[in-house]
Amino acid sequence: MSQSSTAINAFPSTPRARRSRIETGRPFPLGATWDGRGVNFAIFSANATRVELCLFDILGEREVERIEMPEYTSEVFHGYLPEARPGQVYGYRVHGPYEPDVGHRFNPNKLLLDPYAKQHLGEVKWDPALFGYTIGSPDGDLSFDERDSAAFVPKSRVVDEAFTWGDERRPNVPWERTIFYETHVKGFTQRHPSVSDADRGKFAGLMNPDVIAYIRSLGVTSVEFMPVHSFVDDSYLVEKGLRNYWGYNTLGFFAPDPRYLASPFVNEFKEMVSTFHHAGIEVILDVVYNHTAEGNENGPTLSFKGIDNASYYRLMPGEPRYYINDTGTGNTVNTSHPRVMQMVTDSLRYWAGEMRVDGFRFDLATILAREPNGFSEESSFLHACQQDPLLSQVKLVAEPWDCGPGGYQVGRFPPGWAEWNDGYRDTVRSFWRGDEGKVAAVVSKISASADLFDKRGRKPWASVNFLTAHDGFTLHDLVCFNDKHNEANGEDNRDGHSHNLSNNYGVEGLSDDPELNELRFRQLRNFFGTLMFSRGTPMILAGDEFARTQNGNNNAYAQDNEIGWIDWDVTPEGVGLAEFVKKLIMVRQSLPMLRRGRFLHGTYDEELGVKDVAWLATSGEEMSEAEWSDSGTRCFGVLLDGRAQSEGIRRPGNDATMLMILNAHHDVVNFVLPEAAGGRRWRCVIDTNLPDREELEPFDFGTEYMMTGRSFLVFLLEPAKGDASTEAARRSFVHVSETFLQASIDRVHFVAASPEGDRPAE
């Protein structure tokens, strides 16, 4: 039931505006823009009848003035305040029809955030006044609520974007050298012993020299931060004493969340980016443009819903009172609308340009590429990113699935995009767990999933290979728990998925059994070895490199506490694992073979007389059809010939030849080291059963190498002497050898905790 226009215009009294102060201003740019003399305000709404700009005191506690926007141009309300300055706190009240049955939910009693606000002040305080309808009314969301929400909502704040970047330069890490490191702003620094109390959990904490030194020492190139856009703590979590820790509940696409600022200024984020760039580290943001924190028809009115609900959200065809829910969160952002698409791309350009981030990982990216008729590689969103001169030059990574129709689209994004490859995660987990019949599948995945990505000139880096991410078990918990343990989430352990593909090896949870722990840590090394020596772009979940645990919680989205935070009181075994991971990264970066822009197909090149890859049985010979089809096969070798064509130019390669062997069998397997053209013998670079080996031990062709059960090995071919054709390969071999030796000397930059656990040791 719709409300009358009289009811719609009811709102609390406020001091009358001095209309002489306001000038016409401009409809562009959208948002609040300080020009050195005053502030231009511009807000889009296709269906509103009028818009009031509400000014607040500096604390955002008292509304001091309400000014009607004087001009309406191309569906944009705009005005200019000559005496307004950075720091001005404001919001909007938007008038129009309250007709949920046709998709309109205007209610000027609700103070609204500017969608383009660069800074938010305060947080949502859950109260019935936040809702456009009256909770408990027989008419439900068709009723109209007249309570003022200003006391319970964040406010927008005008910012001065001036910032001196100095000699800062983007690292511009090539895709083929990229190693992602996914982490959380608060979780990474909250317990770090070197970070001060004031800076813990903040962007400022990430600038701590010891934090930067640790990331650099590990060797990762690109830190991917979980959402930093302003977000909301869901009401049902607040009622249980929890918070939305992960941040996948966005309220503002231009504003960093206030909880991550140690200072009153958003330039703190720029300082953090500059610090990372000076250290040669890229900054990648996990962004959530697929939905907002306003939920469905029963959700609050905080911004978009009250500004122009019918434009900002996808509504049910024929029943616009209700929302399309392809995200599973209640609503779906309508990127088919040109102004909404503009908001998304403006936001991306703001973060890539003004804030200088190096790329984006798009949560539920399939939704952004879904048009009314379904997912399309020709969607306006994908076209906009591809054609934009700035966005087309930064790293774009899709999470290529959602819960909507046709939601799983791995491998379907266009050239220029990388994609999270969940098939890699599941296949490699299953293989190392010892599942039957996984060899053919894992062969495909460690070769960058050519069946999915080898098309339209895409490169192996398009496959973002990962074994763990924020959602699910940590790598440590993957080898310690068979079942999820999410009791702390307050949902009787019903939340989170049960398809973990994990193995506790006989004991659920932590154990004091040395033999069991050795097996578990060897499996961790196997996982990391496989990840780092696979074609594609590897991604590490922060803390996995030193065996961080969440005590079996595989859905820590609400655990803003010790469960979700990284514990920097690392055990000696954890330090040893981190040193091993560092060695893997250094060796990977020294091997051009792993960075080649060509997929592996195992076909024989008649002209060059070489195969790019051969898949070997334990006999050292190529696998037979019978061995491929044997579901009991759990051990195989991968021979990568450095002479194979390395680029589009048809000529022999000159990289070091590699041999990888993966043994997922629980017992020892004898593997015959094969003869390889152009070499004299093999040198062992990696053996996960002997992680501390400090020299490249030689092994002759034909040697039966006794592989420990559940282990991973890498050998390099030592080139034959006196052959001029192998000189380039020799140089490659020497480079890798020197890198290996250096990796044995270098150490990861850990800072030991003091007895109090919150200060670095002297």
Short mmCIF file of N, CA and C in Angstrom, two decimals, residues 498-571:
data_model
loop_
_atom_site.label_atom_id
_atom_site.label_comp_id
_atom_site.label_asym_id
_atom_site.label_seq_id
_atom_site.Cartn_x
_atom_site.Cartn_y
_atom_site.Cartn_z
N SER A 498 30.94 -28.23 3.81
CA SER A 498 31.56 -29.46 4.33
C SER A 498 32.44 -30.15 3.30
N HIS A 499 32.55 -29.56 2.12
CA HIS A 499 33.36 -30.16 1.05
C HIS A 499 34.78 -29.63 1.16
N ASN A 500 35.49 -30.08 2.19
CA ASN A 500 36.81 -29.53 2.48
C ASN A 500 37.95 -30.28 1.79
N LEU A 501 37.71 -31.53 1.40
CA LEU A 501 38.75 -32.36 0.80
C LEU A 501 40.00 -32.37 1.69
N SER A 502 39.78 -32.50 2.98
CA SER A 502 40.86 -32.46 3.96
C SER A 502 41.13 -33.86 4.50
N ASN A 503 42.17 -33.96 5.33
CA ASN A 503 42.52 -35.23 5.94
C ASN A 503 43.26 -34.96 7.24
N ASN A 504 42.78 -35.52 8.34
CA ASN A 504 43.45 -35.29 9.62
C ASN A 504 44.50 -36.36 9.93
N TYR A 505 44.61 -37.36 9.06
CA TYR A 505 45.61 -38.44 9.20
C TYR A 505 45.51 -39.17 10.54
N GLY A 506 44.26 -39.32 10.99
CA GLY A 506 44.02 -40.17 12.15
C GLY A 506 43.71 -39.47 13.45
N VAL A 507 43.98 -38.16 13.53
CA VAL A 507 43.72 -37.41 14.76
C VAL A 507 43.03 -36.10 14.39
N GLU A 508 41.87 -35.86 14.94
CA GLU A 508 41.15 -34.62 14.65
C GLU A 508 41.73 -33.48 15.48
N GLY A 509 42.32 -32.50 14.80
CA GLY A 509 42.88 -31.35 15.50
C GLY A 509 44.37 -31.48 15.76
N LEU A 510 44.87 -30.63 16.64
CA LEU A 510 46.30 -30.59 16.95
C LEU A 510 46.74 -31.86 17.66
N SER A 511 48.03 -32.16 17.54
CA SER A 511 48.58 -33.38 18.13
C SER A 511 50.00 -33.14 18.60
N ASP A 512 50.42 -33.90 19.61
CA ASP A 512 51.80 -33.87 20.09
C ASP A 512 52.63 -35.00 19.52
N ASP A 513 52.07 -35.80 18.64
CA ASP A 513 52.76 -36.94 18.06
C ASP A 513 53.77 -36.45 17.02
N PRO A 514 55.08 -36.60 17.27
CA PRO A 514 56.10 -36.09 16.34
C PRO A 514 55.98 -36.69 14.94
N GLU A 515 55.68 -37.98 14.87
CA GLU A 515 55.59 -38.63 13.56
C GLU A 515 54.41 -38.09 12.77
N LEU A 516 53.29 -37.88 13.45
CA LEU A 516 52.11 -37.33 12.79
C LEU A 516 52.37 -35.90 12.33
N ASN A 517 52.99 -35.10 13.18
CA ASN A 517 53.27 -33.71 12.81
C ASN A 517 54.26 -33.62 11.65
N GLU A 518 55.22 -34.54 11.60
CA GLU A 518 56.15 -34.55 10.47
C GLU A 518 55.40 -34.85 9.18
N LEU A 519 54.47 -35.79 9.22
CA LEU A 519 53.66 -36.09 8.04
C LEU A 519 52.85 -34.87 7.62
N ARG A 520 52.22 -34.22 8.60
CA ARG A 520 51.39 -33.06 8.29
C ARG A 520 52.23 -31.94 7.67
N PHE A 521 53.38 -31.66 8.24
CA PHE A 521 54.21 -30.58 7.68
C PHE A 521 54.78 -30.97 6.32
N ARG A 522 55.04 -32.25 6.09
CA ARG A 522 55.48 -32.66 4.76
C ARG A 522 54.36 -32.44 3.74
N GLN A 523 53.14 -32.70 4.16
CA GLN A 523 52.02 -32.44 3.26
C GLN A 523 51.89 -30.94 2.98
N LEU A 524 52.13 -30.11 3.98
CA LEU A 524 52.11 -28.66 3.74
C LEU A 524 53.18 -28.29 2.71
N ARG A 525 54.36 -28.88 2.84
CA ARG A 525 55.42 -28.61 1.86
C ARG A 525 55.04 -29.14 0.48
N ASN A 526 54.34 -30.28 0.44
CA ASN A 526 53.88 -30.81 -0.84
C ASN A 526 52.91 -29.85 -1.51
N PHE A 527 51.99 -29.31 -0.72
CA PHE A 527 51.03 -28.36 -1.27
C PHE A 527 51.75 -27.13 -1.83
N PHE A 528 52.66 -26.57 -1.03
CA PHE A 528 53.37 -25.38 -1.49
C PHE A 528 54.24 -25.68 -2.70
N GLY A 529 54.91 -26.84 -2.70
CA GLY A 529 55.74 -27.19 -3.84
C GLY A 529 54.92 -27.30 -5.11
N THR A 530 53.78 -27.96 -5.02
CA THR A 530 52.90 -28.09 -6.19
C THR A 530 52.43 -26.73 -6.67
N LEU A 531 52.03 -25.88 -5.73
CA LEU A 531 51.53 -24.55 -6.08
C LEU A 531 52.60 -23.73 -6.79
N MET A 532 53.81 -23.73 -6.25
CA MET A 532 54.85 -22.87 -6.80
C MET A 532 55.45 -23.39 -8.10
N PHE A 533 55.31 -24.69 -8.38
CA PHE A 533 55.89 -25.22 -9.60
C PHE A 533 54.83 -25.58 -10.64
N SER A 534 53.62 -25.06 -10.44
CA SER A 534 52.57 -25.19 -11.44
C SER A 534 52.59 -23.99 -12.38
N ARG A 535 52.22 -24.20 -13.63
CA ARG A 535 51.99 -23.07 -14.53
C ARG A 535 50.78 -22.29 -14.03
N GLY A 536 50.81 -20.98 -14.18
CA GLY A 536 49.72 -20.14 -13.72
C GLY A 536 50.22 -19.15 -12.69
N THR A 537 49.29 -18.41 -12.09
CA THR A 537 49.62 -17.40 -11.09
C THR A 537 49.30 -17.93 -9.71
N PRO A 538 50.30 -18.16 -8.85
CA PRO A 538 50.02 -18.70 -7.52
C PRO A 538 49.48 -17.65 -6.56
N MET A 539 48.60 -18.09 -5.67
CA MET A 539 48.11 -17.23 -4.60
C MET A 539 48.25 -17.95 -3.27
N ILE A 540 48.83 -17.26 -2.29
CA ILE A 540 49.03 -17.80 -0.94
C ILE A 540 48.09 -17.07 0.02
N LEU A 541 47.47 -17.79 0.91
CA LEU A 541 46.71 -17.17 2.00
C LEU A 541 47.69 -16.82 3.11
N ALA A 542 47.68 -15.56 3.53
CA ALA A 542 48.65 -15.08 4.52
C ALA A 542 48.59 -15.93 5.79
N GLY A 543 49.74 -16.32 6.26
CA GLY A 543 49.87 -17.14 7.45
C GLY A 543 50.00 -18.61 7.15
N ASP A 544 49.54 -19.04 5.98
CA ASP A 544 49.70 -20.44 5.61
C ASP A 544 51.16 -20.83 5.56
N GLU A 545 52.02 -19.86 5.20
CA GLU A 545 53.43 -20.17 5.05
C GLU A 545 54.10 -20.52 6.37
N PHE A 546 53.47 -20.20 7.49
CA PHE A 546 54.02 -20.65 8.77
C PHE A 546 52.98 -21.43 9.59
N ALA A 547 52.05 -22.08 8.87
CA ALA A 547 51.11 -23.03 9.47
C ALA A 547 50.15 -22.37 10.45
N ARG A 548 49.58 -21.25 10.04
CA ARG A 548 48.57 -20.59 10.87
C ARG A 548 47.32 -21.47 10.96
N THR A 549 46.68 -21.45 12.14
CA THR A 549 45.46 -22.23 12.32
C THR A 549 44.29 -21.34 12.70
N GLN A 550 43.08 -21.77 12.31
CA GLN A 550 41.83 -21.17 12.80
C GLN A 550 41.07 -22.20 13.64
N ASN A 551 41.80 -23.19 14.13
CA ASN A 551 41.23 -24.23 14.99
C ASN A 551 40.04 -24.93 14.35
N GLY A 552 40.14 -25.12 13.05
CA GLY A 552 39.12 -25.87 12.34
C GLY A 552 37.94 -25.05 11.87
N ASN A 553 37.94 -23.75 12.11
CA ASN A 553 36.85 -22.90 11.62
C ASN A 553 37.08 -22.65 10.13
N ASN A 554 36.13 -23.03 9.28
CA ASN A 554 36.30 -22.82 7.84
C ASN A 554 35.39 -21.73 7.31
N ASN A 555 34.87 -20.91 8.22
CA ASN A 555 34.00 -19.80 7.81
C ASN A 555 34.12 -18.67 8.83
N ALA A 556 35.32 -18.11 8.94
CA ALA A 556 35.62 -17.15 10.01
C ALA A 556 35.20 -15.73 9.66
N TYR A 557 34.13 -15.59 8.90
CA TYR A 557 33.68 -14.27 8.42
C TYR A 557 33.30 -13.33 9.55
N ALA A 558 32.91 -13.89 10.70
CA ALA A 558 32.46 -13.06 11.81
C ALA A 558 33.43 -13.08 12.98
N GLN A 559 34.61 -13.65 12.77
CA GLN A 559 35.56 -13.84 13.87
C GLN A 559 36.63 -12.74 13.89
N ASP A 560 36.21 -11.57 14.35
CA ASP A 560 37.13 -10.44 14.53
C ASP A 560 37.81 -10.60 15.88
N ASN A 561 38.62 -11.64 15.96
CA ASN A 561 39.25 -12.02 17.23
C ASN A 561 40.43 -12.94 16.92
N GLU A 562 40.92 -13.63 17.93
CA GLU A 562 42.10 -14.47 17.74
C GLU A 562 41.90 -15.58 16.72
N ILE A 563 40.66 -15.98 16.47
CA ILE A 563 40.42 -17.00 15.45
C ILE A 563 40.75 -16.45 14.07
N GLY A 564 40.31 -15.22 13.80
CA GLY A 564 40.52 -14.63 12.49
C GLY A 564 41.85 -13.91 12.32
N TRP A 565 42.45 -13.45 13.42
CA TRP A 565 43.70 -12.71 13.33
C TRP A 565 44.89 -13.65 13.20
N ILE A 566 45.93 -13.17 12.58
CA ILE A 566 47.17 -13.94 12.46
C ILE A 566 47.97 -13.85 13.76
N ASP A 567 48.39 -15.01 14.23
CA ASP A 567 49.21 -15.09 15.44
C ASP A 567 50.68 -15.11 15.02
N TRP A 568 51.42 -14.07 15.41
CA TRP A 568 52.83 -13.95 15.01
C TRP A 568 53.78 -14.64 15.99
N ASP A 569 53.23 -15.32 16.98
CA ASP A 569 54.07 -16.13 17.87
C ASP A 569 54.26 -17.48 17.18
N VAL A 570 55.16 -17.51 16.22
CA VAL A 570 55.29 -18.65 15.30
C VAL A 570 56.19 -19.71 15.90
N THR A 571 55.79 -20.97 15.78
CA THR A 571 56.58 -22.08 16.29
C THR A 571 57.83 -22.28 15.43
#
